[in-house]
Amino acid sequence: MTYTLRSALIPVKDSYTTVDVQIEDDRIAAIGASLPIVGTAINAENKLLLPGFVNGHTHSPQFWQRGLIPQLPLELWLADVFDTSPTQIEQAYLGALGTAINTLMSGGTCVMDHLYLIAGHELESVAAAVRAYKEIGIRAFIAPLIQDLPFVGGYPEGLKTLPHKPFHQSTTEILALIEAIVAQFHEPDAGIQIAVGPTGFHRCSDALFEGCRDLSDRHNLCRHSHLLETKAQKMLAQERYGGSGVKHLQQLGFLDHRTSLAHSIWLEDSDIAILAETKSTVVHNAPSNLRLGSGIAPVLKYLQAGVNVTFGCDGAASNDGQDLLEAIKLGSLLHNVTDLDYKHWITPHKAVEMAAIGGFTGVNLADQVGSLTVGKQADLVLYDLKNLSLLPRTDPVKLLVLGRPNGVVDSVWVRGQRVVAGGTLQTVNANDFAQTAFNSQTASKPHYQTIHTVEAHYRRVMGLPECGDLVAE
Amino acid sequence: MTYTLRSALIPVKDSYTTVDVQIEDDRIAAIGASLPIVGTAINAENKLLLPGFVNGHTHSPQFWQRGLIPQLPLELWLADVFDTSPTQIEQAYLGALGTAINTLMSGGTCVMDHLYLIAGHELESVAAAVRAYKEIGIRAFIAPLIQDLPFVGGYPEGLKTLPHKPFHQSTTEILALIEAIVAQFHEPDAGIQIAVGPTGFHRCSDALFEGCRDLSDRHNLCRHSHLLETKAQKMLAQERYGGSGVKHLQQLGFLDHRTSLAHSIWLEDSDIAILAETKSTVVHNAPSNLRLGSGIAPVLKYLQAGVNVTFGCDGAASNDGQDLLEAIKLGSLLHNVTDLDYKHWITPHKAVEMAAIGGFTGVNLADQVGSLTVGKQADLVLYDLKNLSLLPRTDPVKLLVLGRPNGVVDSVWVRGQRVVAGGTLQTVNANDFAQTAFNSQTASKPHYQTIHTVEAHYRRVMGLPECGDLVAE
């Protein structure tokens, strides 16, 4: 399809200008004043045009768990999440659809789905997510979440003192599974890529990281992992590697320009230098990090060290909101309290860059998409500047990032396809989706089965006082 | 008017139940199962019913400044705010209307407006706000913002080293003005109250605080002030009082159960004990505190010490969002990173209590409104549980507080009057308001006039490195 956007407002250095934009097939064909109309004319007057953002880290099946899990730190929260994870393929499909809807309606055109796989139905899990993403028309990276150490491996002293069984799949089996997933679903030209996604060093062996590295090299896949999300993981790195997990990951060859690392909260300055040197990307998930009490990532230090930083929503079990604009707002404002010198603070214009070109840098696509550049793929979003939440007419980018936009996304193009028009999804009926979600059986409440086996241990290793009254709602 | 709400979901201890609710005149007349229908029947099935929340601190004229001011700390930000404040009475009226719309559409039924007065038009400023609040039908406390020290009094070493003129009104004149405002506009029975609002010790003399205290005692007015919002204010307290500003305010007799204190970030433990002892309320404005880099208020300590804490949006120049649900979410989640022990974290159910009964406690109305209690005034909000942002059906209060609700307010009653129905304001046309805001002349960009006189001083006293390139966009 071909489109000509008339009179869109775009940010330029310290100001704004009004331009026309032509989209031909999947590309931005022209940007300029008074372009001839080709294809469908779109009145973009009083609308802000920005490149699409990347939702750099999420877990789509957690759609079913939003509003479900009590206020708990990651290590205990995760026990509840595992106990209540969806087990139906249809839920995997709908979870991906819900995640894509939220992403598109908050400025995102691309999602990195660190996808939980339903045990015994791994290929079908990926197939369900691929089906949803193709149907709705969002650009997607699917990193099947894998691990080869038992659950209690994620706790300091866990493997030493908590009872555990070996992980139910071998490292070799897991890597063979990913190879099969790549063969079946990796379709860069269709906007769907498979990435390797070892969950993190806390539950993955060196052999798994090395196998993922090799798969990535062989098929040019992105690499995605959690990194040092909590203080407990930092303690675990000390215990397991006698130092930083980051150095260890570098030595395993896992860190390169295709690697994006979710959270990255508990790093030392020397680790930051490694991220910069390897050109790894940090995906900052501020709402989730607050919800789980994980900490405040040293994002201003990352930026000063030249590390690429972008934003993610994280899964809905730890960010019950799933709004990318909220993740961007919080992910930029939060750091003002970490540095008295306001010259270092992230401006709204910088935040938008981090979300767009920063996001696509993190998935190794910055040369193809992520900015308003002729010849790049057309991942574009128009925001309605007559919406009350973007008024009065001061500075649209400031209002978008610092405000609390409600229903401001007017149009979205992904790879040249218009998937949102006039504020309405064109590819999927959002009202039908909401009705389906409403009709679906409520997720079971956490039954606190796993958590009861680990909570006393967790409190002890974290130096928290003993507590007879363990976790409750 | 009389209403019967059928089958509303309400939270009860650890669970939910479905009830009918009768509203007669301005009161909750009955709550129970299968009540007879009196008056207008409201189908509240699949809707959550909560008491209205209080927007415990804002500055309504800043509606015109949202999206305007760059990323700056309070002391420099304020210079820009003063330079760009609205000067037209119509702007004061519309600013109050906009603030009320945002509050009502995000669960609030009451606003504490720490109102900037247009110099030379002080009474008209208050009249404009009163007119807006009465017209839209929100409950309002208006605390005209007053000060009697010059602007540079707010900087450490400011009065010693920065050039200044005396404040243009005397303390006596200011107090006489407030007395006149009380005589003309204080109408508790109409839902409009005047409160005394010295801006804070940083720009107010002891005599002004004492005069406000006396006015409050004489007319039973609420007391409202900023308190220790920034590190600079803490340094100033040390300089001026040789210690805590809190102890000093207590000695002046300003702190009592009618006193609400915005921000309250830089308090010592001994100050916290004073707040508890005097039954003062802390109004927590988390989005603003992040935007201005002011710091993280020790809210978990307040709660543990028995201090009443509620939430506010703060003015739109420092919280460009103005959504009360966002202020509640961020104001509760933010503290998880300040205490490793999750047993201390604020649960969503607790947050809702803080926003409702906590808010009305802060304005000395807790015996009359703020909970679902027969006989109390009907400040009630119905939330639509079929809205996608409150799905799937896990836990409505968790979704409301931890999620990112969009357009979920179905109905609002204030003092028994239904001001929102079916998601639409009944008293004011919100679309017309948006069009008016769109048509209004854009606020002038900050011209950085005042800031240039103080920035170098600010950087010096705060220990920031000298910086040739002073503030820019």
mmCIF file of C-alpha atoms in Angstrom, chain B residues 29-289:
data_model
loop_
_atom_site.group_PDB
_atom_site.id
_atom_site.type_symbol
_atom_site.label_atom_id
_atom_site.label_comp_id
_atom_site.label_asym_id
_atom_site.label_seq_id
_atom_site.Cartn_x
_atom_site.Cartn_y
_atom_site.Cartn_z
ATOM 1 C CA ALA B 29 -28.711 5.765 52.666
ATOM 2 C CA ALA B 30 -28.294 1.994 52.584
ATOM 3 C CA ILE B 31 -25.860 -0.739 51.593
ATOM 4 C CA GLY B 32 -27.057 -4.336 51.364
ATOM 5 C CA ALA B 33 -28.228 -7.271 49.327
ATOM 6 C CA SER B 34 -31.305 -6.889 47.119
ATOM 7 C CA LEU B 35 -32.370 -3.456 48.297
ATOM 8 C CA PRO B 36 -35.625 -2.063 46.940
ATOM 9 C CA ILE B 37 -35.065 0.323 44.050
ATOM 10 C CA VAL B 38 -35.600 3.914 45.023
ATOM 11 C CA GLY B 39 -35.039 6.734 42.569
ATOM 12 C CA THR B 40 -32.944 6.089 39.495
ATOM 13 C CA ALA B 41 -31.735 2.498 39.124
ATOM 14 C CA ILE B 42 -28.098 2.159 38.119
ATOM 15 C CA ASN B 43 -26.859 -1.154 36.767
ATOM 16 C CA ALA B 44 -23.549 -1.566 38.558
ATOM 17 C CA GLU B 45 -22.960 -5.147 37.490
ATOM 18 C CA ASN B 46 -19.328 -5.757 36.521
ATOM 19 C CA LYS B 47 -18.424 -2.459 38.076
ATOM 20 C CA LEU B 48 -16.215 -1.810 41.067
ATOM 21 C CA LEU B 49 -17.512 0.700 43.630
ATOM 22 C CA LEU B 50 -15.014 2.648 45.708
ATOM 23 C CA PRO B 51 -15.211 5.808 47.784
ATOM 24 C CA GLY B 52 -13.950 8.896 45.960
ATOM 25 C CA PHE B 53 -10.284 9.756 46.364
ATOM 26 C CA VAL B 54 -8.749 13.075 47.327
ATOM 27 C CA ASN B 55 -6.267 14.845 45.065
ATOM 28 C CA GLY B 56 -4.464 16.123 48.137
ATOM 29 C CA HIS B 57 -2.197 18.730 46.545
ATOM 30 C CA THR B 58 -2.241 20.580 43.269
ATOM 31 C CA HIS B 59 -1.914 24.070 41.774
ATOM 32 C CA SER B 60 -4.701 24.400 39.229
ATOM 33 C CA PRO B 61 -3.370 27.312 37.130
ATOM 34 C CA GLN B 62 -0.391 25.150 36.170
ATOM 35 C CA PHE B 63 -2.784 23.366 33.804
ATOM 36 C CA TRP B 64 -1.438 25.855 31.258
ATOM 37 C CA GLN B 65 2.161 24.913 31.969
ATOM 38 C CA ARG B 66 2.042 21.193 31.451
ATOM 39 C CA GLY B 67 4.631 20.092 28.947
ATOM 40 C CA LEU B 68 6.271 23.494 29.228
ATOM 41 C CA ILE B 69 9.081 23.453 31.746
ATOM 42 C CA PRO B 70 12.419 21.677 31.069
ATOM 43 C CA GLN B 71 13.966 19.026 33.309
ATOM 44 C CA LEU B 72 15.080 21.087 36.291
ATOM 45 C CA PRO B 73 15.173 20.781 40.064
ATOM 46 C CA LEU B 74 12.486 22.638 42.036
ATOM 47 C CA GLU B 75 14.551 25.730 42.801
ATOM 48 C CA LEU B 76 15.281 26.427 39.111
ATOM 49 C CA TRP B 77 12.050 24.981 37.745
ATOM 50 C CA LEU B 78 10.162 27.422 39.977
ATOM 51 C CA ALA B 79 11.922 30.359 38.387
ATOM 52 C CA ASP B 80 10.539 29.251 35.020
ATOM 53 C CA VAL B 81 7.102 28.556 36.486
ATOM 54 C CA PHE B 82 6.853 32.049 37.919
ATOM 55 C CA ASP B 83 8.019 33.569 34.642
ATOM 56 C CA THR B 84 5.314 31.738 32.673
ATOM 57 C CA SER B 85 2.366 31.701 35.085
ATOM 58 C CA PRO B 86 -1.034 32.532 33.608
ATOM 59 C CA THR B 87 -2.095 36.106 34.184
ATOM 60 C CA GLN B 88 -5.702 36.013 32.940
ATOM 61 C CA ILE B 89 -8.684 35.310 35.152
ATOM 62 C CA GLU B 90 -10.203 33.157 32.397
ATOM 63 C CA GLN B 91 -7.079 31.002 32.516
ATOM 64 C CA ALA B 92 -7.552 30.591 36.256
ATOM 65 C CA TYR B 93 -11.120 29.447 35.654
ATOM 66 C CA LEU B 94 -10.167 27.026 32.877
ATOM 67 C CA GLY B 95 -7.170 25.757 34.816
ATOM 68 C CA ALA B 96 -9.407 24.819 37.719
ATOM 69 C CA LEU B 97 -11.864 23.197 35.326
ATOM 70 C CA GLY B 98 -9.099 21.165 33.667
ATOM 71 C CA THR B 99 -7.743 20.082 37.030
ATOM 72 C CA ALA B 100 -11.206 19.036 38.161
ATOM 73 C CA ILE B 101 -11.829 17.062 34.949
ATOM 74 C CA ASN B 102 -8.582 15.138 35.381
ATOM 75 C CA THR B 103 -9.314 14.482 39.031
ATOM 76 C CA LEU B 104 -12.868 13.263 38.478
ATOM 77 C CA MET B 105 -11.886 11.060 35.534
ATOM 78 C CA SER B 106 -9.202 9.357 37.607
ATOM 79 C CA GLY B 107 -11.251 8.534 40.700
ATOM 80 C CA GLY B 108 -11.063 11.763 42.708
ATOM 81 C CA THR B 109 -14.072 13.578 44.142
ATOM 82 C CA CYS B 110 -12.150 16.222 46.061
ATOM 83 C CA VAL B 111 -9.235 18.479 45.302
ATOM 84 C CA MET B 112 -6.916 20.523 47.517
ATOM 85 C CA ASP B 113 -5.955 23.429 45.276
ATOM 86 C CA HIS B 114 -2.917 25.287 46.577
ATOM 87 C CA LEU B 115 -3.971 28.129 44.343
ATOM 88 C CA TYR B 116 -1.583 30.621 42.771
ATOM 89 C CA LEU B 117 -3.188 34.049 42.869
ATOM 90 C CA ILE B 118 -2.815 36.491 39.997
ATOM 91 C CA ALA B 119 -1.109 39.548 41.497
ATOM 92 C CA GLY B 120 -3.531 42.426 41.803
ATOM 93 C CA HIS B 121 -6.477 40.123 41.114
ATOM 94 C CA GLU B 122 -6.336 37.886 44.146
ATOM 95 C CA LEU B 123 -10.046 37.784 44.950
ATOM 96 C CA GLU B 124 -10.951 37.274 41.298
ATOM 97 C CA SER B 125 -8.475 34.370 41.113
ATOM 98 C CA VAL B 126 -10.268 32.622 43.938
ATOM 99 C CA ALA B 127 -13.663 33.507 42.469
ATOM 100 C CA ALA B 128 -12.649 31.932 39.160
ATOM 101 C CA ALA B 129 -11.605 28.680 40.801
ATOM 102 C CA VAL B 130 -14.741 28.571 42.948
ATOM 103 C CA ARG B 131 -16.879 29.127 39.861
ATOM 104 C CA ALA B 132 -15.159 26.244 38.041
ATOM 105 C CA TYR B 133 -15.444 23.835 40.950
ATOM 106 C CA LYS B 134 -19.093 24.627 41.602
ATOM 107 C CA GLU B 135 -19.920 24.350 37.935
ATOM 108 C CA ILE B 136 -18.316 20.938 37.516
ATOM 109 C CA GLY B 137 -19.525 19.767 40.920
ATOM 110 C CA ILE B 138 -16.304 18.619 42.549
ATOM 111 C CA ARG B 139 -15.617 19.046 46.244
ATOM 112 C CA ALA B 140 -12.819 21.575 46.644
ATOM 113 C CA PHE B 141 -10.503 23.034 49.214
ATOM 114 C CA ILE B 142 -8.836 26.207 48.014
ATOM 115 C CA ALA B 143 -5.687 27.227 49.834
ATOM 116 C CA PRO B 144 -4.541 30.531 48.313
ATOM 117 C CA LEU B 145 -0.777 30.213 48.044
ATOM 118 C CA ILE B 146 0.839 32.977 50.064
ATOM 119 C CA GLN B 147 4.341 34.039 51.027
ATOM 120 C CA ASP B 148 5.892 37.129 52.531
ATOM 121 C CA LEU B 149 9.596 36.595 51.868
ATOM 122 C CA PRO B 150 11.197 37.412 48.525
ATOM 123 C CA PHE B 151 11.731 34.726 45.880
ATOM 124 C CA VAL B 152 15.435 34.308 46.656
ATOM 125 C CA GLY B 153 14.518 33.515 50.247
ATOM 126 C CA GLY B 154 13.947 29.972 49.012
ATOM 127 C CA TYR B 155 17.641 29.389 48.284
ATOM 128 C CA PRO B 156 20.272 28.434 50.818
ATOM 129 C CA GLU B 157 22.310 31.584 51.395
ATOM 130 C CA GLY B 158 19.834 33.314 49.102
ATOM 131 C CA LEU B 159 18.886 36.220 51.336
ATOM 132 C CA LYS B 160 22.547 36.730 52.137
ATOM 133 C CA THR B 161 24.075 36.755 48.705
ATOM 134 C CA LEU B 162 21.448 37.173 45.974
ATOM 135 C CA PRO B 163 20.061 40.634 45.189
ATOM 136 C CA HIS B 164 16.430 40.990 46.250
ATOM 137 C CA LYS B 165 13.653 43.425 46.922
ATOM 138 C CA PRO B 166 11.327 42.996 49.904
ATOM 139 C CA PHE B 167 8.146 41.055 49.136
ATOM 140 C CA HIS B 168 5.576 43.379 47.605
ATOM 141 C CA GLN B 169 2.864 42.771 50.214
ATOM 142 C CA SER B 170 3.193 42.934 53.968
ATOM 143 C CA THR B 171 2.304 40.026 56.220
ATOM 144 C CA THR B 172 -0.630 41.994 57.572
ATOM 145 C CA GLU B 173 -1.964 42.742 54.118
ATOM 146 C CA ILE B 174 -1.701 39.099 53.142
ATOM 147 C CA LEU B 175 -3.547 37.906 56.206
ATOM 148 C CA ALA B 176 -6.260 40.503 55.644
ATOM 149 C CA LEU B 177 -6.615 39.220 52.103
ATOM 150 C CA ILE B 178 -7.117 35.651 53.328
ATOM 151 C CA GLU B 179 -9.644 36.876 55.880
ATOM 152 C CA ALA B 180 -11.570 38.557 53.043
ATOM 153 C CA ILE B 181 -11.371 35.399 50.919
ATOM 154 C CA VAL B 182 -12.738 33.344 53.793
ATOM 155 C CA ALA B 183 -15.603 35.787 54.327
ATOM 156 C CA GLN B 184 -16.534 35.664 50.673
ATOM 157 C CA PHE B 185 -15.898 32.071 49.581
ATOM 158 C CA HIS B 186 -15.727 29.657 52.532
ATOM 159 C CA GLU B 187 -18.909 27.581 52.155
ATOM 160 C CA PRO B 188 -18.456 24.151 53.729
ATOM 161 C CA ASP B 189 -22.111 23.268 53.175
ATOM 162 C CA ALA B 190 -21.692 23.865 49.447
ATOM 163 C CA GLY B 191 -18.581 21.684 49.256
ATOM 164 C CA ILE B 192 -16.193 24.625 48.930
ATOM 165 C CA GLN B 193 -13.749 25.384 51.719
ATOM 166 C CA ILE B 194 -10.969 27.903 52.009
ATOM 167 C CA ALA B 195 -7.789 26.688 53.698
ATOM 168 C CA VAL B 196 -4.761 28.655 54.843
ATOM 169 C CA GLY B 197 -1.829 27.955 52.521
ATOM 170 C CA PRO B 198 1.521 29.524 53.417
ATOM 171 C CA THR B 199 3.768 28.133 50.707
ATOM 172 C CA GLY B 200 6.381 26.842 53.145
ATOM 173 C CA PHE B 201 8.941 28.044 55.646
ATOM 174 C CA HIS B 202 11.365 28.755 52.807
ATOM 175 C CA ARG B 203 9.374 31.793 51.727
ATOM 176 C CA CYS B 204 7.180 32.547 54.758
ATOM 177 C CA SER B 205 7.928 34.384 57.980
ATOM 178 C CA ASP B 206 7.019 33.062 61.386
ATOM 179 C CA ALA B 207 4.447 35.842 61.631
ATOM 180 C CA LEU B 208 2.716 34.563 58.508
ATOM 181 C CA PHE B 209 2.530 31.024 59.881
ATOM 182 C CA GLU B 210 1.168 32.345 63.178
ATOM 183 C CA GLY B 211 -1.385 34.498 61.395
ATOM 184 C CA CYS B 212 -2.497 31.494 59.374
ATOM 185 C CA ARG B 213 -2.732 29.403 62.518
ATOM 186 C CA ASP B 214 -4.972 32.023 64.109
ATOM 187 C CA LEU B 215 -7.181 32.275 61.033
ATOM 188 C CA SER B 216 -7.459 28.497 61.002
ATOM 189 C CA ASP B 217 -8.438 28.420 64.657
ATOM 190 C CA ARG B 218 -10.944 31.235 64.286
ATOM 191 C CA HIS B 219 -12.750 29.809 61.252
ATOM 192 C CA ASN B 220 -11.893 26.105 61.632
ATOM 193 C CA LEU B 221 -9.946 26.109 58.390
ATOM 194 C CA CYS B 222 -7.662 23.397 57.085
ATOM 195 C CA ARG B 223 -3.959 24.233 56.919
ATOM 196 C CA HIS B 224 -1.866 23.349 53.911
ATOM 197 C CA SER B 225 1.785 23.908 53.120
ATOM 198 C CA HIS B 226 4.809 22.528 51.308
ATOM 199 C CA LEU B 227 7.323 20.878 53.593
ATOM 200 C CA LEU B 228 10.974 19.954 52.992
ATOM 201 C CA GLU B 229 10.475 19.127 49.337
ATOM 202 C CA THR B 230 14.165 19.359 48.422
ATOM 203 C CA LYS B 231 17.619 18.958 49.827
ATOM 204 C CA ALA B 232 18.069 22.711 49.352
ATOM 205 C CA GLN B 233 15.116 23.371 51.660
ATOM 206 C CA LYS B 234 16.648 21.125 54.262
ATOM 207 C CA MET B 235 19.893 23.099 54.036
ATOM 208 C CA LEU B 236 17.857 26.274 54.361
ATOM 209 C CA ALA B 237 16.127 25.019 57.507
ATOM 210 C CA GLN B 238 19.493 24.293 59.023
ATOM 211 C CA GLU B 239 20.689 27.765 58.104
ATOM 212 C CA ARG B 240 17.590 29.541 59.350
ATOM 213 C CA TYR B 241 16.531 27.529 62.399
ATOM 214 C CA GLY B 242 19.733 25.692 63.245
ATOM 215 C CA GLY B 243 17.875 22.447 62.779
ATOM 216 C CA SER B 244 14.623 20.991 61.604
ATOM 217 C CA GLY B 245 11.932 23.155 60.098
ATOM 218 C CA VAL B 246 9.427 20.641 61.412
ATOM 219 C CA LYS B 247 10.199 21.302 65.066
ATOM 220 C CA HIS B 248 9.957 25.004 64.299
ATOM 221 C CA LEU B 249 6.533 24.648 62.667
ATOM 222 C CA GLN B 250 5.375 22.679 65.676
ATOM 223 C CA GLN B 251 6.585 25.412 67.986
ATOM 224 C CA LEU B 252 4.673 27.960 65.919
ATOM 225 C CA GLY B 253 1.538 25.890 66.536
ATOM 226 C CA PHE B 254 0.983 25.292 62.828
ATOM 227 C CA LEU B 255 0.794 21.495 62.975
ATOM 228 C CA ASP B 256 -2.438 19.837 63.971
ATOM 229 C CA HIS B 257 -5.003 17.335 62.715
ATOM 230 C CA ARG B 258 -6.190 19.865 60.111
ATOM 231 C CA THR B 259 -2.702 20.302 58.660
ATOM 232 C CA SER B 260 -1.642 18.625 55.412
ATOM 233 C CA LEU B 261 1.939 18.891 54.260
ATOM 234 C CA ALA B 262 2.850 18.384 50.624
ATOM 235 C CA HIS B 263 5.982 16.373 49.730
ATOM 236 C CA SER B 264 7.672 15.979 53.157
ATOM 237 C CA ILE B 265 10.674 14.283 51.623
ATOM 238 C CA TRP B 266 13.712 15.370 53.646
ATOM 239 C CA LEU B 267 12.542 14.664 57.186
ATOM 240 C CA GLU B 268 14.548 13.087 59.993
ATOM 241 C CA ASP B 269 13.152 10.334 62.194
ATOM 242 C CA SER B 270 12.569 12.845 64.979
ATOM 243 C CA ASP B 271 10.494 14.944 62.577
ATOM 244 C CA ILE B 272 8.387 11.922 61.734
ATOM 245 C CA ALA B 273 7.528 11.533 65.394
ATOM 246 C CA ILE B 274 6.329 15.144 65.419
ATOM 247 C CA LEU B 275 4.020 14.536 62.467
ATOM 248 C CA ALA B 276 2.578 11.503 64.221
ATOM 249 C CA GLU B 277 2.167 13.354 67.509
ATOM 250 C CA THR B 278 0.455 16.369 65.928
ATOM 251 C CA LYS B 279 -1.714 14.134 63.682
ATOM 252 C CA SER B 280 -0.545 16.030 60.615
ATOM 253 C CA THR B 281 -1.067 14.478 57.172
ATOM 254 C CA VAL B 282 1.607 13.949 54.540
ATOM 255 C CA VAL B 283 0.488 14.455 50.935
ATOM 256 C CA HIS B 284 2.721 12.332 48.745
ATOM 257 C CA ASN B 285 3.235 13.561 45.166
ATOM 258 C CA ALA B 286 5.430 10.879 43.678
ATOM 259 C CA PRO B 287 5.292 11.828 39.963
ATOM 260 C CA SER B 288 6.227 15.419 40.740
ATOM 261 C CA ASN B 289 8.972 14.352 43.128
#
